[in-house]
Tab-separated table of C-alpha atoms and ligand atoms in Angstrom:
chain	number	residue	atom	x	y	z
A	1106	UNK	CA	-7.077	27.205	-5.671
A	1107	UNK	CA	-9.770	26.666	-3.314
A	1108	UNK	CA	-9.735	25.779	0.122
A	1109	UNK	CA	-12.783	24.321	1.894
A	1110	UNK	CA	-13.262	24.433	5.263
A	1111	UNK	CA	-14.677	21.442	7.907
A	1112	UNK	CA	-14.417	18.942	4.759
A	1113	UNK	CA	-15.823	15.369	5.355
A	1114	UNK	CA	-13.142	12.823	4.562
A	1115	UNK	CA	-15.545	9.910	4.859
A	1116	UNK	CA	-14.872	9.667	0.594
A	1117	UNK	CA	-11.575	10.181	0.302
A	1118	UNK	CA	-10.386	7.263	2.547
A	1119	UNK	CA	-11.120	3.368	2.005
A	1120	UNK	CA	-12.082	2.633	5.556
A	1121	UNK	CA	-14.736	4.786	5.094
A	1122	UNK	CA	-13.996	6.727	8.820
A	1123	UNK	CA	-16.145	9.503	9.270
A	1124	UNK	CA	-13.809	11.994	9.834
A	1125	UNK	CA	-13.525	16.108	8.945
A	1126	UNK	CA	-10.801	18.244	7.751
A	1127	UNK	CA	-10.542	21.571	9.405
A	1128	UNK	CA	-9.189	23.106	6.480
A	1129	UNK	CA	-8.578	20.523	2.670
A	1130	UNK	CA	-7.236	22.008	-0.805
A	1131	UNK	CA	-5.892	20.014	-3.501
A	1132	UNK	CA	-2.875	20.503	-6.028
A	1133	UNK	CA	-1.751	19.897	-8.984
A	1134	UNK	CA	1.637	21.220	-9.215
A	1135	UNK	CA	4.885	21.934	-7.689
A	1136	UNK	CA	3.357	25.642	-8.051
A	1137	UNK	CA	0.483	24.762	-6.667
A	1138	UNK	CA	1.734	22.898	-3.536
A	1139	UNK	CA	4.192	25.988	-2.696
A	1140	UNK	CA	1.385	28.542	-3.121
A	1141	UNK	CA	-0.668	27.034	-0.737
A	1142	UNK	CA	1.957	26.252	1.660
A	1143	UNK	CA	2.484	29.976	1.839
A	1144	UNK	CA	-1.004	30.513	2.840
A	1145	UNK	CA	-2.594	30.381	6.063
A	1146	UNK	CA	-3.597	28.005	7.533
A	1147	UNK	CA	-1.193	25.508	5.786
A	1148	UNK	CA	1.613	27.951	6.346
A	1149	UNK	CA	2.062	26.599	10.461
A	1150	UNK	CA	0.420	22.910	10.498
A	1151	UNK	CA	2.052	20.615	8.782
A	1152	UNK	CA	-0.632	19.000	6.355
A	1153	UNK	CA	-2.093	15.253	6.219
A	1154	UNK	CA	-1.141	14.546	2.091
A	1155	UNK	CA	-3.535	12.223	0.794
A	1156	UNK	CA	-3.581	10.330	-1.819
A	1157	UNK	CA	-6.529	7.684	-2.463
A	1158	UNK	CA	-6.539	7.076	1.216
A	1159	UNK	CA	-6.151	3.117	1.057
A	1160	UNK	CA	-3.740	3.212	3.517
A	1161	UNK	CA	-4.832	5.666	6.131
A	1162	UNK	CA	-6.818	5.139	9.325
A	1163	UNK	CA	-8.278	8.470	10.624
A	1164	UNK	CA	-8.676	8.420	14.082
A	1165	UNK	CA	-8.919	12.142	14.776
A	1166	UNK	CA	-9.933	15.195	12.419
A	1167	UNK	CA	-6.854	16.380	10.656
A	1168	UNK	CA	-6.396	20.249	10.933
A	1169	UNK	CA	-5.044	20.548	7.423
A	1170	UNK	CA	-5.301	18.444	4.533
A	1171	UNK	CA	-3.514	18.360	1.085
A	1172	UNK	CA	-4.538	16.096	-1.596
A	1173	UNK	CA	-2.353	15.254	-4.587
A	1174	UNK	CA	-3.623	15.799	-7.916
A	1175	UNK	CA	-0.176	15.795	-9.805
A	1176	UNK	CA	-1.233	14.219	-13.283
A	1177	UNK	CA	0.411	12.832	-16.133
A	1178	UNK	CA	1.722	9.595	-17.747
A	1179	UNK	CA	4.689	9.399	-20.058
A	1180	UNK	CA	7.265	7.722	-21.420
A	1181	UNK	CA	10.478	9.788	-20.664
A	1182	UNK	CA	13.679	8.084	-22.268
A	1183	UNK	CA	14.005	4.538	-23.754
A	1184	UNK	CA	17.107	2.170	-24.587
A	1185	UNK	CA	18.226	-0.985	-25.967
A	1186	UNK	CA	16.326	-2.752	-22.620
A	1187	UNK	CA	14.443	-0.438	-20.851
A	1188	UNK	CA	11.283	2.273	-20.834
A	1189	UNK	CA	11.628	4.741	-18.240
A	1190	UNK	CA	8.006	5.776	-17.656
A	1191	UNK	CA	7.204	8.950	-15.383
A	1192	UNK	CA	3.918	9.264	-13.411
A	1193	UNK	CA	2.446	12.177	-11.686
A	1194	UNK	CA	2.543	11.566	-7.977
A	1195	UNK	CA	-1.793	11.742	-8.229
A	1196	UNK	CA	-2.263	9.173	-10.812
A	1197	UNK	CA	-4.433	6.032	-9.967
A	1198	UNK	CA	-1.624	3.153	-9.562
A	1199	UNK	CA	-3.538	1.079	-11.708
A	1200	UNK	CA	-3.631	3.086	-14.849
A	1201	UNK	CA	0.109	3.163	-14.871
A	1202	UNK	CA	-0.154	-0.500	-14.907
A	1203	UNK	CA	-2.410	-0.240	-17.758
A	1204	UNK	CA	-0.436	2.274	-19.635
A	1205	UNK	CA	2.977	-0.042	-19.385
A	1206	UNK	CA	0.793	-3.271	-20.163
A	1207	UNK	CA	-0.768	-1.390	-23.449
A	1208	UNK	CA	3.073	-0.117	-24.377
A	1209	UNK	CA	4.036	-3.792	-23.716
A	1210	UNK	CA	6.030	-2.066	-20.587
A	1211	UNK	CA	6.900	-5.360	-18.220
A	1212	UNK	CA	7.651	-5.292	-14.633
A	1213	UNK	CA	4.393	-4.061	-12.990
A	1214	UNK	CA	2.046	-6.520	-14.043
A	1215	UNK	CA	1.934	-8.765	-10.851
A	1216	UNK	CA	0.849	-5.407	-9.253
A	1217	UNK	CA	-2.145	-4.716	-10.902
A	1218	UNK	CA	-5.445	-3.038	-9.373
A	1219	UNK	CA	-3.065	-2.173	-6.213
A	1220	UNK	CA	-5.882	1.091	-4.890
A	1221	UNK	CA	-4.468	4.591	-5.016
A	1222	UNK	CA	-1.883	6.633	-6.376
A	1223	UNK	CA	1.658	6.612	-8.172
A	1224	UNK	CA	2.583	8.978	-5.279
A	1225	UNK	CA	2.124	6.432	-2.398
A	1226	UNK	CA	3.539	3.576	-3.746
A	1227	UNK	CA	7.027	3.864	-2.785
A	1228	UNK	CA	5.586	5.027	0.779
A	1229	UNK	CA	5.580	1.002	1.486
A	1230	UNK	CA	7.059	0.429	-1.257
A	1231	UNK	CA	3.749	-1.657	-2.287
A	1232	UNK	CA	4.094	-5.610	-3.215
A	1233	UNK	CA	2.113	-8.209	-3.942
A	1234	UNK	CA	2.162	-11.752	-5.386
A	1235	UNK	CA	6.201	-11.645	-5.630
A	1236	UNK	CA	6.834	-8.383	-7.265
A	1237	UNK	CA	7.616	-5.235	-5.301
A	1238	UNK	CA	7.875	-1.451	-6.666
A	1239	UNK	CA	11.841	-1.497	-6.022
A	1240	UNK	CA	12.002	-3.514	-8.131
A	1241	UNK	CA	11.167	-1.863	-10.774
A	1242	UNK	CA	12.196	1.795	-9.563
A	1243	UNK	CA	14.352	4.227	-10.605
A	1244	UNK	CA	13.467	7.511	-9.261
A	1245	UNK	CA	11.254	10.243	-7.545
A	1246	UNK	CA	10.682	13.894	-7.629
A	1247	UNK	CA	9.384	15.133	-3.621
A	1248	UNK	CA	8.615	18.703	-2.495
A	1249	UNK	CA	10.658	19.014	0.728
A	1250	UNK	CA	7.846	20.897	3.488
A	1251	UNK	CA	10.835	21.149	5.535
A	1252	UNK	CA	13.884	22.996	3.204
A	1253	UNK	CA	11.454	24.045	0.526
A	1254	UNK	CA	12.117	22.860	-3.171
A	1255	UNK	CA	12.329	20.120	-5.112
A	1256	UNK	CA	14.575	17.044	-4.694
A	1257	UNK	CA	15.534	13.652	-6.921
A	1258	UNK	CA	15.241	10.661	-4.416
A	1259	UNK	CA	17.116	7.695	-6.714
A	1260	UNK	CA	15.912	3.986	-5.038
A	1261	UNK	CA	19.322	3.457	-3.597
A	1262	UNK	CA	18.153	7.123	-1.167
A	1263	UNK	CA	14.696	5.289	-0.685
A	1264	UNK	CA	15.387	2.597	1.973
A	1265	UNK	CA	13.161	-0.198	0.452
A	1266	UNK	CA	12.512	-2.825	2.903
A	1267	UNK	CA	9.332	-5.389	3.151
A	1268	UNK	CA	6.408	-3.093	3.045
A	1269	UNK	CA	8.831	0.377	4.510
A	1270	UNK	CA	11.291	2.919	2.843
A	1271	UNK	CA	12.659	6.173	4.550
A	1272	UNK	CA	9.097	7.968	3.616
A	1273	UNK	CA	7.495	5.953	6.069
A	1274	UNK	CA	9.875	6.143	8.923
A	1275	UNK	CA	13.044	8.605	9.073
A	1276	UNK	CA	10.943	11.275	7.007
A	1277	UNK	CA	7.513	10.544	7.793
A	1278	UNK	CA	5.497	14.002	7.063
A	1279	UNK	CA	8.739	15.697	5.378
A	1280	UNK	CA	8.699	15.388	2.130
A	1281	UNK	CA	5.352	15.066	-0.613
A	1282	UNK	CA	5.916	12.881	-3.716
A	1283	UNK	CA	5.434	14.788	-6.683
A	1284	UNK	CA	5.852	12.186	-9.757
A	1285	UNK	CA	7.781	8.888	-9.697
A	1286	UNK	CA	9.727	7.404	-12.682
A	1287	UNK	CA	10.199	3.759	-12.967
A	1288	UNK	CA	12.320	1.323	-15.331
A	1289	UNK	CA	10.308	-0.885	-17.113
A	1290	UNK	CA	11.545	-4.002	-19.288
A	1291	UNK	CA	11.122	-4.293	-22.726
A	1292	UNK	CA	12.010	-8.291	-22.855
A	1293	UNK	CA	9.733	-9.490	-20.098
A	1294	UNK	CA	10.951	-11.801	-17.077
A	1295	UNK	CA	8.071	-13.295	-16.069
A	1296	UNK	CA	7.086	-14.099	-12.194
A	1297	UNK	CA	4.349	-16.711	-11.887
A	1298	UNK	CA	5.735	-17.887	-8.329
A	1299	UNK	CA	2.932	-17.372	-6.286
A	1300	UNK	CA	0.996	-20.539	-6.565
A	1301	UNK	CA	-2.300	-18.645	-6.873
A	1302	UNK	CA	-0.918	-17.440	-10.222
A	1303	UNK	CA	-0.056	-19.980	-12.258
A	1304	UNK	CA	-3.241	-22.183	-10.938
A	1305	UNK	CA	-5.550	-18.772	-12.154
A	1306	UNK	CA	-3.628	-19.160	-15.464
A	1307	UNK	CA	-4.557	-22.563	-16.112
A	1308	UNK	CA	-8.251	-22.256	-15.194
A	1309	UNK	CA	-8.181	-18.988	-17.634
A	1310	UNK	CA	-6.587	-21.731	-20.313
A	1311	UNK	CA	-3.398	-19.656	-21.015
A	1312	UNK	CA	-0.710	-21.331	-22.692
A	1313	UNK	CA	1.781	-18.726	-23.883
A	1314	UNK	CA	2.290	-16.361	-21.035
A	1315	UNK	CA	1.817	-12.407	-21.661
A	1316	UNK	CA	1.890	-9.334	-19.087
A	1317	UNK	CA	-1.135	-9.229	-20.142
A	1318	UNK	CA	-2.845	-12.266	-18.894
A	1319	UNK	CA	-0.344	-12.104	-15.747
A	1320	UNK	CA	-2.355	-8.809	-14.856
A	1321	UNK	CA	-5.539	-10.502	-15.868
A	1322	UNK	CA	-4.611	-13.556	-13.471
A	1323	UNK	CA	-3.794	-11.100	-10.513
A	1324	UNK	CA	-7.092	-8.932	-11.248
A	1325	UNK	CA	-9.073	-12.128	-11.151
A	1326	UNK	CA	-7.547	-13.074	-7.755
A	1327	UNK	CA	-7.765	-10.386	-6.274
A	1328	UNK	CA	-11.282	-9.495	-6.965
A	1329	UNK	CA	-12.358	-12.722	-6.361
A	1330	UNK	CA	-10.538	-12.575	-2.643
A	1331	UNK	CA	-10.111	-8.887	-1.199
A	1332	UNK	CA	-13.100	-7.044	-0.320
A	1333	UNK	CA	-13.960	-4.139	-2.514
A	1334	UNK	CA	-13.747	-0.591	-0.232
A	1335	UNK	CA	-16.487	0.764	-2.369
A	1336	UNK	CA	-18.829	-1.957	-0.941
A	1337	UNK	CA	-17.201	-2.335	2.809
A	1338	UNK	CA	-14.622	-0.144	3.990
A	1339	UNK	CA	-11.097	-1.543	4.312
A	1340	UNK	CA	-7.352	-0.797	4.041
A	1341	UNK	CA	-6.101	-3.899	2.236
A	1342	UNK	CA	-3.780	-5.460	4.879
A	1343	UNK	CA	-4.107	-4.173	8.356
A	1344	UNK	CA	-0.782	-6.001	10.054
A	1345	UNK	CA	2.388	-6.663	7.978
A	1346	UNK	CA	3.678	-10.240	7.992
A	1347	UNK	CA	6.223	-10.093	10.580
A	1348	UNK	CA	9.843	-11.666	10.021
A	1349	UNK	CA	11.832	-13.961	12.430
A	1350	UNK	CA	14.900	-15.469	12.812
A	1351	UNK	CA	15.514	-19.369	12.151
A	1352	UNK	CA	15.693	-20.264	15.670
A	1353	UNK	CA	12.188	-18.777	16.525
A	1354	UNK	CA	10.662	-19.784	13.456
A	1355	UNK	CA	12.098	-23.947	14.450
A	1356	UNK	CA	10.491	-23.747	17.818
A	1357	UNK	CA	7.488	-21.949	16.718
A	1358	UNK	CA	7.000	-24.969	13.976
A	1359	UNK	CA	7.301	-27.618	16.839
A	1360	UNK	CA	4.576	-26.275	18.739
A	1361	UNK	CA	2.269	-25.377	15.876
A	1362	UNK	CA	2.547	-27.620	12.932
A	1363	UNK	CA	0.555	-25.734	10.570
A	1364	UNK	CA	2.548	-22.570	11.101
A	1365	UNK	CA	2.376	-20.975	7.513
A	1366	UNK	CA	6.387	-18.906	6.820
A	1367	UNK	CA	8.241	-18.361	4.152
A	1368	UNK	CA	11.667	-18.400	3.681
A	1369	UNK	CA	13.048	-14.745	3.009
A	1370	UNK	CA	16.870	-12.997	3.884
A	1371	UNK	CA	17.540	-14.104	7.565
A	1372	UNK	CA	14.807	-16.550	8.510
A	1373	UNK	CA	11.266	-16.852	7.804
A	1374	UNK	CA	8.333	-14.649	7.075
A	1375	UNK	CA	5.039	-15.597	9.160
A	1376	UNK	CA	1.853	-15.383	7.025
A	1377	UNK	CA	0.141	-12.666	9.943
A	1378	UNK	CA	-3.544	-13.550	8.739
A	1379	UNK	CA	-3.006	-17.227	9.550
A	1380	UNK	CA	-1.824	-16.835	13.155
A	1381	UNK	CA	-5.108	-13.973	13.596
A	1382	UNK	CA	-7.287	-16.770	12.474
A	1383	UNK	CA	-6.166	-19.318	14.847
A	1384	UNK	CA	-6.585	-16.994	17.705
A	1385	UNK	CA	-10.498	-17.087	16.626
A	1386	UNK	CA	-10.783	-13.420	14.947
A	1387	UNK	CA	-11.695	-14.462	11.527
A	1388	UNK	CA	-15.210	-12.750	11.095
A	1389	UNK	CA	-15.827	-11.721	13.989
A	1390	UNK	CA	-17.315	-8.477	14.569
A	1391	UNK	CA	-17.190	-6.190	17.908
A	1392	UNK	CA	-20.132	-3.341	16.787
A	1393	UNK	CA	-19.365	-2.235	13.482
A	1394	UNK	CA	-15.492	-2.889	13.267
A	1395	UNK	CA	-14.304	-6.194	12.299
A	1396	UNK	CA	-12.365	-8.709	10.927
A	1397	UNK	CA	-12.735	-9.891	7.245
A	1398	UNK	CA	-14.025	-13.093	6.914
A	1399	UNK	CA	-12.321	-14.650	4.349
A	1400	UNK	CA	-8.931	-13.097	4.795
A	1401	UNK	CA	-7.737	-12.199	8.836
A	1402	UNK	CA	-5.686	-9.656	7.945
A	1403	UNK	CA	-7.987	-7.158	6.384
A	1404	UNK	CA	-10.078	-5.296	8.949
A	1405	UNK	CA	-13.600	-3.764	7.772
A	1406	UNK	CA	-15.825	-1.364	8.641
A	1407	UNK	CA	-18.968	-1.814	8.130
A	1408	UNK	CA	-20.996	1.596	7.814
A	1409	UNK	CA	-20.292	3.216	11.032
A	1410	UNK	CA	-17.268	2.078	13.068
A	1411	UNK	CA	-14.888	5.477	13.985
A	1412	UNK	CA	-10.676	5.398	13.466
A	1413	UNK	CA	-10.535	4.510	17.413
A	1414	UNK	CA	-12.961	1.590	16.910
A	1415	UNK	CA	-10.926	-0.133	14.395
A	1416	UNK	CA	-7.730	0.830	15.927
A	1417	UNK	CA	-9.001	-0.612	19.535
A	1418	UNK	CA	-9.587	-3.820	17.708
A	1419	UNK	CA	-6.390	-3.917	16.399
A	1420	UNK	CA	-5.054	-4.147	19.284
A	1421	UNK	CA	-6.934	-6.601	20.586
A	1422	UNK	CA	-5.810	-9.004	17.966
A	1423	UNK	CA	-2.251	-7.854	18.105
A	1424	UNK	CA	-2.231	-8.863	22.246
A	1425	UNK	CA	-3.868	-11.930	21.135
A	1426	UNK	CA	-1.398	-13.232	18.846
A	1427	UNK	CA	1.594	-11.867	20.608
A	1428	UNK	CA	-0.276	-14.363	23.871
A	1429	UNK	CA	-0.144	-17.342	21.860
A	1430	UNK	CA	2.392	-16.647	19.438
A	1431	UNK	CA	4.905	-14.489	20.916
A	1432	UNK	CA	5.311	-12.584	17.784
A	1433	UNK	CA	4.601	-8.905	17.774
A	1434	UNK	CA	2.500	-7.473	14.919
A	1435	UNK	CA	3.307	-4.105	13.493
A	1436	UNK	CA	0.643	-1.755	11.620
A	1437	UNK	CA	1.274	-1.496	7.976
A	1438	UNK	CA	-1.771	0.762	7.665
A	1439	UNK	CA	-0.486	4.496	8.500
A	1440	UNK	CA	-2.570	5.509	11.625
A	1441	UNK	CA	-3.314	9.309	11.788
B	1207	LIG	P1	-2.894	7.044	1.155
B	1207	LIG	O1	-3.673	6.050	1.940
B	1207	LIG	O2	-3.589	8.277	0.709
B	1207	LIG	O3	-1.607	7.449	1.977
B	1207	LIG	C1	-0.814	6.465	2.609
B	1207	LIG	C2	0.343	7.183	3.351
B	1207	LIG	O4	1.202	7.805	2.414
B	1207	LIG	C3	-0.149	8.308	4.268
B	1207	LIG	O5	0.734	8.367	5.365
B	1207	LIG	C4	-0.022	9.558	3.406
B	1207	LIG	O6	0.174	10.727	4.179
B	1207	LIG	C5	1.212	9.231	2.581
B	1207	LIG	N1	1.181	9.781	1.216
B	1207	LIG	C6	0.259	9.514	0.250
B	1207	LIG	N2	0.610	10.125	-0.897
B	1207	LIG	C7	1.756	10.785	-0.646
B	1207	LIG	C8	2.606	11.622	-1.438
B	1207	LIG	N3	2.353	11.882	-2.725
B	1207	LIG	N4	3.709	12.147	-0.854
B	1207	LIG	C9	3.997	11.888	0.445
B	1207	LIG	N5	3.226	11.127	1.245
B	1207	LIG	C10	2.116	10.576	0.695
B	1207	LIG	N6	-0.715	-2.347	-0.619
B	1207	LIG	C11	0.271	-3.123	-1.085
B	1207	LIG	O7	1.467	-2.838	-0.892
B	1207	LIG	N7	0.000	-4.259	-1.805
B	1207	LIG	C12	-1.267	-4.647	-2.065
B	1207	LIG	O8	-1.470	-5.667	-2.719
B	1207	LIG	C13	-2.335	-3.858	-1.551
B	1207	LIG	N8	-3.619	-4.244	-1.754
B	1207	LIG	C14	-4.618	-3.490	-1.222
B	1207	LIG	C15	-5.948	-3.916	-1.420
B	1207	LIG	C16	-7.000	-3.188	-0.907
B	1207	LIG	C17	-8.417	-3.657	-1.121
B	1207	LIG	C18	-6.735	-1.977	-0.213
B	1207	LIG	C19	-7.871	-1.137	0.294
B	1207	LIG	C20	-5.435	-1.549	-0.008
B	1207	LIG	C21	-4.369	-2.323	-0.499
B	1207	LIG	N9	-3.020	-1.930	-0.310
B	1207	LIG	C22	-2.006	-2.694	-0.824
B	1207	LIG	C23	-2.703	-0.732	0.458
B	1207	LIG	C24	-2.711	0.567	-0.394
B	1207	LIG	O9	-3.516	0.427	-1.522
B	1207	LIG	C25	-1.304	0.962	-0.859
B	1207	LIG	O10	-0.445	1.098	0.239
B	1207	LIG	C26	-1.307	2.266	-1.666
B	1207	LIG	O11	-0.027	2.528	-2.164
B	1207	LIG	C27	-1.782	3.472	-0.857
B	1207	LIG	O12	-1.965	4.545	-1.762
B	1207	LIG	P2	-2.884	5.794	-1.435
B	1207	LIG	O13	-2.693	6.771	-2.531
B	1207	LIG	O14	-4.266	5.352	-1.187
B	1207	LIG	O15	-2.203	6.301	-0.108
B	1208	LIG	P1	-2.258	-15.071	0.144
B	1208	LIG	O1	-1.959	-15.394	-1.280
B	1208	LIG	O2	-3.436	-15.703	0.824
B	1208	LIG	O3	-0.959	-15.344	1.027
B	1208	LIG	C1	-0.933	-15.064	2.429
B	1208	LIG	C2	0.406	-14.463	2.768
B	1208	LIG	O4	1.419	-15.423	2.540
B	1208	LIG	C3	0.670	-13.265	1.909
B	1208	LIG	O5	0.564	-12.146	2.709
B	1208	LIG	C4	2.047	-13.507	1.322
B	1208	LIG	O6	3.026	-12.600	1.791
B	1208	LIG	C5	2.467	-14.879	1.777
B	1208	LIG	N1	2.724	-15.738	0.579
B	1208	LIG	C6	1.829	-16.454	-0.123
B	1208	LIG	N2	2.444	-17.143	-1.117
B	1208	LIG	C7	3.752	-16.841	-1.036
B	1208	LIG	C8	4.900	-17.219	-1.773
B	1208	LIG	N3	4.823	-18.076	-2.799
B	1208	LIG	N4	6.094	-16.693	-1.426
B	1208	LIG	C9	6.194	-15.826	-0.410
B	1208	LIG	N5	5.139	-15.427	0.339
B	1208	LIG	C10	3.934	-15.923	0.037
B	1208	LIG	O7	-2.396	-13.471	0.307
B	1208	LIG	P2	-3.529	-12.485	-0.167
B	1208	LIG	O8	-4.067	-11.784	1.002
B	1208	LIG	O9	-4.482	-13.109	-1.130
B	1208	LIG	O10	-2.650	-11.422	-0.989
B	1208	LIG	C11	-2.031	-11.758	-2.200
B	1208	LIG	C12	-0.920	-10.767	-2.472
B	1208	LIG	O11	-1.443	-9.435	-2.526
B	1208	LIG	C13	0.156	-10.757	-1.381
B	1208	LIG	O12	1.401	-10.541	-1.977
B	1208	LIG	C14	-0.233	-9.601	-0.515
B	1208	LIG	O13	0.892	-8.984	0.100
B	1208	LIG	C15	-0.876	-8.636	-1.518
B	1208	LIG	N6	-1.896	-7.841	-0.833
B	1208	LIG	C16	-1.477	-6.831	-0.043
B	1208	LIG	C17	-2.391	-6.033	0.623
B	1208	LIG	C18	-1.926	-4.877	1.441
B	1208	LIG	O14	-2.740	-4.071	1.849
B	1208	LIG	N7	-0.657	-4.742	1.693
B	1208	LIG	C19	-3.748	-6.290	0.501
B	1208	LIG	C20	-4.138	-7.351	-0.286
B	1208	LIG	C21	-3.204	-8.130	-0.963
B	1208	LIG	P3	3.294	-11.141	1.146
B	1208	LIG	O15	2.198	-10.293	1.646
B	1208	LIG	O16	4.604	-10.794	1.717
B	1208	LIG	O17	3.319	-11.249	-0.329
């Protein structure tokens, strides 16, 4: 078990932030993690975990780092209608996808090539293109830094929301995600309701729908939209979409037609990356932090802008938008 000292973190998060660890181990275990919780210096600070750090921005130099190597794909139990497939918390996201789409496992499909691990996901409880991971979830195995030992966290103990769950807020820092366990369908429901879908299907000349193709579709999309981190640092969606009541979202329409919502639970859900671009902030650049320019919402880095460079322009564009909008945006990006 080795710990390095004054470790660079400038690979181990997507932005790319040049930051340094004061003291960084890995695990790979329950064991693992307790062993070198009992050791100094990880004993008294409580540790950054990191997984793939795609949804970190660094803007100091962490004292203490842990990163989660927890490994292992399987399927644990199986009935009539379901797969229950457990995933070590440090498994990429996207090879669980691929192991349910080569067992014919459907529900996770729509959230293929997602960056980083199992063991984040049901941080934010990740989503995109209709699908979220509650809905698929069933349970999760955490390491409790606070009590010590291990505890079951079933989804109705998760508080799932739009992009939250209790990880993120009421126990942010408490407890580490060891493995996660999902249920996955053996009859497949498919969800082609994002336009972008079913328009990628037909240009790829599918007829008879698959999980298959429906992760195909999404990791065309995607690839052909987001910007890859490995060729400009990012964190995937900087602001979450914010929600608003009815009333708001009525008034809001009036005064700017093109307003892009959606209907969700309670009023409408405002589509953050249009509003950035009309206040101007698509591509624009202040030194070398900036704003994607094909989709407003990611921010970039591009070589050697610093955690308080992106996070200064952040909110720049969140007073911006709340000035013409009125609509406060909230980070969905986990600022450290
Ligand atoms: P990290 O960035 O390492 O960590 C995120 C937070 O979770 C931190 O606070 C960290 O301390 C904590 N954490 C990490 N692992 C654990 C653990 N095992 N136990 C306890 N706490 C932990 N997200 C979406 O929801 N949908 C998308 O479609 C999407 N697309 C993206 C596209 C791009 C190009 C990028 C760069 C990001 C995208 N994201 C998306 C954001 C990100 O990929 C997800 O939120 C992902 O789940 C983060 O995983 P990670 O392992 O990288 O987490
Ligand atoms: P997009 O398709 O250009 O759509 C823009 C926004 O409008 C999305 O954020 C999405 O909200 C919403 N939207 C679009 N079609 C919708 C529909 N039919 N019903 C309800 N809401 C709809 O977005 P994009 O940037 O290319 O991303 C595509 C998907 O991948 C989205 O689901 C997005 O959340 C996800 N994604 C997430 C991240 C991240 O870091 N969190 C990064 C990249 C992509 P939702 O975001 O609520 O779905």
């Amino acid at each position: 078990m080795k710990i390095l000292r004054d470790f660079s973190l400038k690979d181990y998060n997507t932005f790319g932030i040049q930051a340094r660890a004061g003291h960084f181990a890995c695990f790979g275990s329950a064991a693992a993690l307790e062993k070198l919780l009992s050791r100094e210096p990880f004993s008294g600070e409580p540790p950054l975990i990191l997984g793939g750090g795609s949804n970190i921005l660094l803007t100091r130099d962490p004292a203490c780092v842990l990163k989660n190597e927890v490994k292992g794909l399987q399927v644990v139990l199986q009935d009539d209608r379901h797969a229950y497939v457990r995933a070590g918390g440090g498994e990429r996201w996207h090879s669980l996808v691929e192991y349910c789409i080569a067992r014919g496992l459907a529900g996770v499909e729509n959230l293929s090539l997602i960056p980083g691990l199992a063991g984040a996901a049901p941080m934010q409880n990740i989503g995109a293109y209709g699908v979220e991971v509650r809905d698929v979830f069933h349970s999760l195995e955490a390491f409790d830094l606070r009590e010590g030992g291990v505890v079951t966290f079933f989804a109705e103990d998760c508080g799932f929301g739009y992009r939250e769950s209790v990880f993120k807020r009421k126990y942010r820092g408490r407890f580490v995600i060891l493995s996660i366990t999902l249920r996955l369908n053996l009859t497949p429901t498919y969800n082609i309701s994002y336009g972008a879908i079913e328009k990628e299907l037909e240009a790829m000349g599918v007829t008879t729908l698959s999980i298959r193709d429906i992760s195909r579709a999404v990791i065309r999309i995607r690839t052909s939209k987001l910007p890859d981190p490995a060729r400009i640092g990012n964190a995937g969606s900087f602001f979450k979409n914010p929600e608003i009541d009815a009333e708001k979202y009525q008034l809001l329409k009036k005064e700017f037609p093109g307003l892009v919502a959606y209907p969700v639970a309670g009023g409408y859900k405002l589509a953050a990356g249009w509003m950035i671009e009309q206040c101007g902030w698509k591509g624009r650049r202040q030194g070398d932090a900036g704003v994607h320019d094909r989709q407003a919402l990611v921010l970039v880095n591009y070589g050697q802008a610093t955690g308080a460079d992106i996070y200064r322009l952040s909110e720049e564009i969140a007073a911006s938008v709340l000035d013409r909008f009125g609509v406060a945006l909230e980070r969905e990006v986990n600022i450290y």
